[in-house]
PDB file of C-alpha atoms in Angstrom:
ATOM      1  CA  MET A   1     -50.120  61.068 -12.082  1.00 49.00           C
ATOM      2  CA  SER A   2     -50.550  64.762 -11.663  1.00 54.00           C
ATOM      3  CA  GLU A   3     -53.837  64.585  -9.789  1.00 57.00           C
ATOM      4  CA  SER A   4     -53.795  64.037  -6.042  1.00 59.00           C
ATOM      5  CA  THR A   5     -56.108  61.478  -4.420  1.00 63.00           C
ATOM      6  CA  PHE A   6     -56.905  64.074  -1.758  1.00 64.00           C
ATOM      7  CA  PRO A   7     -59.182  67.032  -2.429  1.00 65.00           C
ATOM      8  CA  PRO A   8     -57.509  70.428  -2.172  1.00 65.00           C
ATOM      9  CA  ASP A   9     -57.316  71.968   1.277  1.00 65.00           C
ATOM     10  CA  PRO A  10     -59.401  75.143   1.328  1.00 64.00           C
ATOM     11  CA  GLY A  11     -57.202  76.615   4.080  1.00 62.00           C
ATOM     12  CA  ALA A  12     -53.878  75.845   2.368  1.00 61.00           C
ATOM     13  CA  PRO A  13     -52.058  78.547   0.383  1.00 62.00           C
ATOM     14  CA  ARG A  14     -52.421  78.245  -3.367  1.00 65.00           C
ATOM     15  CA  PRO A  15     -49.280  77.351  -5.313  1.00 61.00           C
ATOM     16  CA  SER A  16     -47.838  80.494  -6.801  1.00 60.00           C
ATOM     17  CA  ALA A  17     -46.367  80.745 -10.236  1.00 54.00           C
ATOM     18  CA  SER A  18     -42.592  80.652 -10.305  1.00 54.00           C
ATOM     19  CA  PRO A  19     -40.605  83.300 -12.217  1.00 55.00           C
ATOM     20  CA  ALA A  20     -40.040  80.799 -15.043  1.00 59.00           C
ATOM     21  CA  GLY A  21     -43.787  80.594 -15.598  1.00 56.00           C
ATOM     22  CA  GLY A  22     -44.303  77.070 -14.132  1.00 56.00           C
ATOM     23  CA  THR A  23     -45.903  76.049 -10.886  1.00 60.00           C
ATOM     24  CA  ASP A  24     -44.135  75.001  -7.713  1.00 59.00           C
ATOM     25  CA  PRO A  25     -42.528  71.545  -8.328  1.00 68.00           C
ATOM     26  CA  GLU A  26     -43.449  70.190  -4.883  1.00 75.00           C
ATOM     27  CA  PRO A  27     -47.136  69.224  -4.586  1.00 72.00           C
ATOM     28  CA  PRO A  28     -48.924  70.260  -1.397  1.00 70.00           C
ATOM     29  CA  ARG A  29     -48.962  67.552   1.270  1.00 71.00           C
ATOM     30  CA  PRO A  30     -52.210  66.511   2.913  1.00 64.00           C
ATOM     31  CA  PRO A  31     -52.434  67.608   6.547  1.00 60.00           C
ATOM     32  CA  ALA A  32     -52.059  65.050   9.296  1.00 63.00           C
ATOM     33  CA  TYR A  33     -55.367  63.702  10.560  1.00 58.00           C
ATOM     34  CA  THR A  34     -56.318  64.387  14.135  1.00 60.00           C
ATOM     35  CA  PRO A  35     -59.622  63.054  15.498  1.00 64.00           C
ATOM     36  CA  GLY A  36     -62.183  65.798  15.826  1.00 70.00           C
ATOM     37  CA  SER A  37     -60.233  68.047  13.521  1.00 73.00           C
ATOM     38  CA  ALA A  38     -61.304  71.626  12.973  1.00 77.00           C
ATOM     39  CA  GLN A  39     -61.159  70.993   9.245  1.00 77.00           C
ATOM     40  CA  PRO A  40     -64.410  69.259   8.265  1.00 76.00           C
ATOM     41  CA  ARG A  41     -62.827  67.556   5.256  1.00 75.00           C
ATOM     42  CA  LEU A  42     -60.644  65.517   7.614  1.00 74.00           C
ATOM     43  CA  ASN A  43     -63.652  64.274   9.576  1.00 76.00           C
ATOM     44  CA  ARG A  44     -65.266  62.581   6.579  1.00 76.00           C
ATOM     45  CA  PRO A  45     -66.057  58.851   6.628  1.00 75.00           C
ATOM     46  CA  VAL A  46     -63.241  56.496   5.657  1.00 72.00           C
ATOM     47  CA  HIS A  47     -64.738  55.591   2.276  1.00 71.00           C
ATOM     48  CA  GLU A  48     -64.760  59.266   1.310  1.00 75.00           C
ATOM     49  CA  ARG A  49     -61.251  59.973   2.603  1.00 73.00           C
ATOM     50  CA  TYR A  50     -59.782  56.874   0.945  1.00 74.00           C
ATOM     51  CA  PRO A  51     -61.728  56.154  -2.249  1.00 73.00           C
ATOM     52  CA  GLN A  52     -59.185  53.519  -3.315  1.00 70.00           C
ATOM     53  CA  ILE A  53     -60.390  51.228  -0.500  1.00 66.00           C
ATOM     54  CA  ARG A  54     -63.394  49.376  -1.833  1.00 67.00           C
ATOM     55  CA  PRO A  55     -66.010  47.488   0.191  1.00 64.00           C
ATOM     56  CA  THR A  56     -64.522  44.194  -0.995  1.00 61.00           C
ATOM     57  CA  SER A  57     -60.969  45.016   0.086  1.00 58.00           C
ATOM     58  CA  GLY A  58     -60.541  42.474   2.862  1.00 61.00           C
ATOM     59  CA  TYR A  59     -62.952  42.654   5.767  1.00 62.00           C
ATOM     60  CA  GLY A  60     -65.983  43.518   3.638  1.00 60.00           C
ATOM     61  CA  ASP A  61     -65.502  40.618   1.234  1.00 59.00           C
ATOM     62  CA  PRO A  62     -68.705  38.515   1.276  1.00 62.00           C
ATOM     63  CA  ARG A  63     -66.693  35.357   0.589  1.00 61.00           C
ATOM     64  CA  ILE A  64     -64.986  35.652   3.981  1.00 61.00           C
ATOM     65  CA  ARG A  65     -67.268  34.240   6.654  1.00 67.00           C
ATOM     66  CA  HIS A  66     -64.880  33.491   9.527  1.00 67.00           C
ATOM     67  CA  THR A  67     -61.573  35.078  10.358  1.00 67.00           C
ATOM     68  CA  GLY A  68     -58.733  33.545  12.284  1.00 69.00           C
ATOM     69  CA  PRO A  69     -57.268  30.044  12.371  1.00 72.00           C
ATOM     70  CA  GLY A  70     -59.282  26.969  11.548  1.00 68.00           C
ATOM     71  CA  PRO A  71     -60.962  24.600  13.994  1.00 67.00           C
ATOM     72  CA  GLY A  72     -58.630  22.942  16.483  1.00 67.00           C
ATOM     73  CA  ALA A  73     -55.872  25.513  16.140  1.00 68.00           C
ATOM     74  CA  GLY A  74     -54.031  26.174  19.364  1.00 67.00           C
ATOM     75  CA  THR A  75     -55.231  23.031  21.116  1.00 68.00           C
ATOM     76  CA  GLU A  76     -52.820  20.396  22.286  1.00 67.00           C
ATOM     77  CA  GLN A  77     -52.650  17.454  19.904  1.00 72.00           C
ATOM     78  CA  GLU A  78     -50.830  15.092  22.293  1.00 76.00           C
ATOM     79  CA  PRO A  79     -51.854  15.925  25.880  1.00 76.00           C
ATOM     80  CA  GLU A  80     -50.032  12.904  27.371  1.00 80.00           C
ATOM     81  CA  ARG A  81     -46.717  13.964  25.869  1.00 79.00           C
ATOM     82  CA  SER A  82     -47.284  17.553  26.933  1.00 80.00           C
ATOM     83  CA  SER A  83     -47.982  16.604  30.541  1.00 83.00           C
ATOM     84  CA  LYS A  84     -44.958  14.292  30.606  1.00 82.00           C
ATOM     85  CA  LEU A  85     -42.689  17.043  29.296  1.00 82.00           C
ATOM     86  CA  SER A  86     -44.141  19.578  31.739  1.00 86.00           C
ATOM     87  CA  ALA A  87     -43.529  17.248  34.687  1.00 84.00           C
ATOM     88  CA  ARG A  88     -39.979  16.566  33.533  1.00 81.00           C
ATOM     89  CA  LEU A  89     -39.353  20.287  33.103  1.00 85.00           C
ATOM     90  CA  ALA A  90     -40.692  21.053  36.598  1.00 89.00           C
ATOM     91  CA  LEU A  91     -38.451  18.357  38.099  1.00 83.00           C
ATOM     92  CA  ALA A  92     -35.394  19.593  36.192  1.00 81.00           C
ATOM     93  CA  LEU A  93     -36.035  23.199  37.275  1.00 88.00           C
ATOM     94  CA  THR A  94     -36.339  22.063  40.891  1.00 89.00           C
ATOM     95  CA  VAL A  95     -32.993  20.277  40.614  1.00 84.00           C
ATOM     96  CA  VAL A  96     -31.344  23.319  39.014  1.00 85.00           C
ATOM     97  CA  ILE A  97     -32.619  25.577  41.817  1.00 91.00           C
ATOM     98  CA  GLY A  98     -31.257  23.051  44.320  1.00 88.00           C
ATOM     99  CA  GLN A  99     -27.909  23.098  42.544  1.00 88.00           C
ATOM    100  CA  LEU A 100     -27.723  26.875  42.730  1.00 91.00           C
ATOM    101  CA  TRP A 101     -28.568  26.790  46.425  1.00 91.00           C
ATOM    102  CA  GLY A 102     -25.979  24.047  46.983  1.00 89.00           C
ATOM    103  CA  LEU A 103     -23.332  25.990  45.087  1.00 91.00           C
ATOM    104  CA  THR A 104     -23.971  28.994  47.330  1.00 92.00           C
ATOM    105  CA  ILE A 105     -23.536  26.867  50.457  1.00 90.00           C
ATOM    106  CA  VAL A 106     -20.392  25.154  49.096  1.00 91.00           C
ATOM    107  CA  VAL A 107     -18.718  28.459  48.225  1.00 92.00           C
ATOM    108  CA  ASP A 108     -19.671  29.892  51.647  1.00 91.00           C
ATOM    109  CA  GLU A 109     -18.180  26.894  53.478  1.00 88.00           C
ATOM    110  CA  TRP A 110     -15.055  26.868  51.310  1.00 89.00           C
ATOM    111  CA  MET A 111     -14.435  30.563  51.998  1.00 92.00           C
ATOM    112  CA  ALA A 112     -14.976  30.026  55.730  1.00 92.00           C
ATOM    113  CA  GLY A 113     -12.279  27.340  55.683  1.00 90.00           C
ATOM    114  CA  ASP A 114     -14.574  24.337  56.359  1.00 87.00           C
ATOM    115  CA  THR A 115     -13.340  22.181  53.484  1.00 88.00           C
ATOM    116  CA  GLY A 116     -14.977  18.971  54.762  1.00 88.00           C
ATOM    117  CA  THR A 117     -18.486  20.418  54.402  1.00 86.00           C
ATOM    118  CA  ALA A 118     -17.491  21.940  51.056  1.00 86.00           C
ATOM    119  CA  TRP A 119     -16.518  18.504  49.709  1.00 89.00           C
ATOM    120  CA  TRP A 120     -19.838  17.023  50.871  1.00 90.00           C
ATOM    121  CA  GLY A 121     -21.610  19.867  49.103  1.00 87.00           C
ATOM    122  CA  THR A 122     -19.600  19.209  45.962  1.00 89.00           C
ATOM    123  CA  GLY A 123     -20.754  15.584  46.112  1.00 91.00           C
ATOM    124  CA  PHE A 124     -24.352  16.830  46.372  1.00 88.00           C
ATOM    125  CA  LEU A 125     -23.865  18.975  43.266  1.00 89.00           C
ATOM    126  CA  VAL A 126     -22.405  16.051  41.299  1.00 91.00           C
ATOM    127  CA  LEU A 127     -25.318  13.833  42.385  1.00 89.00           C
ATOM    128  CA  SER A 128     -27.802  16.518  41.299  1.00 85.00           C
ATOM    129  CA  PHE A 129     -26.107  16.716  37.908  1.00 86.00           C
ATOM    130  CA  LEU A 130     -26.379  12.943  37.523  1.00 89.00           C
ATOM    131  CA  VAL A 131     -30.123  13.126  38.348  1.00 82.00           C
ATOM    132  CA  VAL A 132     -30.649  15.685  35.582  1.00 80.00           C
ATOM    133  CA  LEU A 133     -28.590  13.555  33.202  1.00 86.00           C
ATOM    134  CA  GLY A 134     -30.778  10.564  34.101  1.00 84.00           C
ATOM    135  CA  LEU A 135     -33.921  12.595  33.408  1.00 75.00           C
ATOM    136  CA  TRP A 136     -32.504  13.512  30.032  1.00 79.00           C
ATOM    137  CA  ALA A 137     -31.701   9.854  29.192  1.00 84.00           C
ATOM    138  CA  ILE A 138     -35.139   8.498  30.210  1.00 80.00           C
ATOM    139  CA  ASP A 139     -36.938   9.117  26.923  1.00 72.00           C
ATOM    140  CA  PRO A 140     -34.630   9.557  23.928  1.00 72.00           C
ATOM    141  CA  LYS A 141     -37.522   9.791  21.409  1.00 72.00           C
ATOM    142  CA  ASP A 142     -38.515  13.221  22.770  1.00 65.00           C
ATOM    143  CA  ARG A 143     -35.304  14.789  21.508  1.00 60.00           C
TER     144      ARG A 143
END
C-alpha cells in the first residue's frame, strides 16, 4: 500500500533522496482540514476528498427508508403502573425530606439540652421510617 488515498499537496516540500539512494521512510501526512481553507484541494466536496465512501455507505442506501427506533418506541407500555410508581416515589421523597427536617430539629434540641423535645422528635423519625416501610410493603410484585 504505497499509494496514499490523498492527492499530493502542491505546497508541501517534495521528499528528498536520502544518502543511501532511497526516499524518506515517513510518508507525508495530509494537512488538517479547516473550513474555508486557503488550499483549494481541502475545500473539495466530501465524495472527492474521501473516495472510499460510496453513496450506498449508510445514509444514502436506498433500502433505508426510515431511521431511528420503530413505532411505539419510547412510549409507556403500562401507564397505570407508571403513575402508581410515580405517586409512591413522590410520597416517599416527601417523607424523606420530612425526616431530614426532623433530624435537624432533633439534633438542635438535643444540643440545646431540651431532651424531652428531642425524644418526641426521635419518635417522629421512627414513625416516618415505618411509613416508608409500609409504602415499600404495599405492592411486593413491583420489586
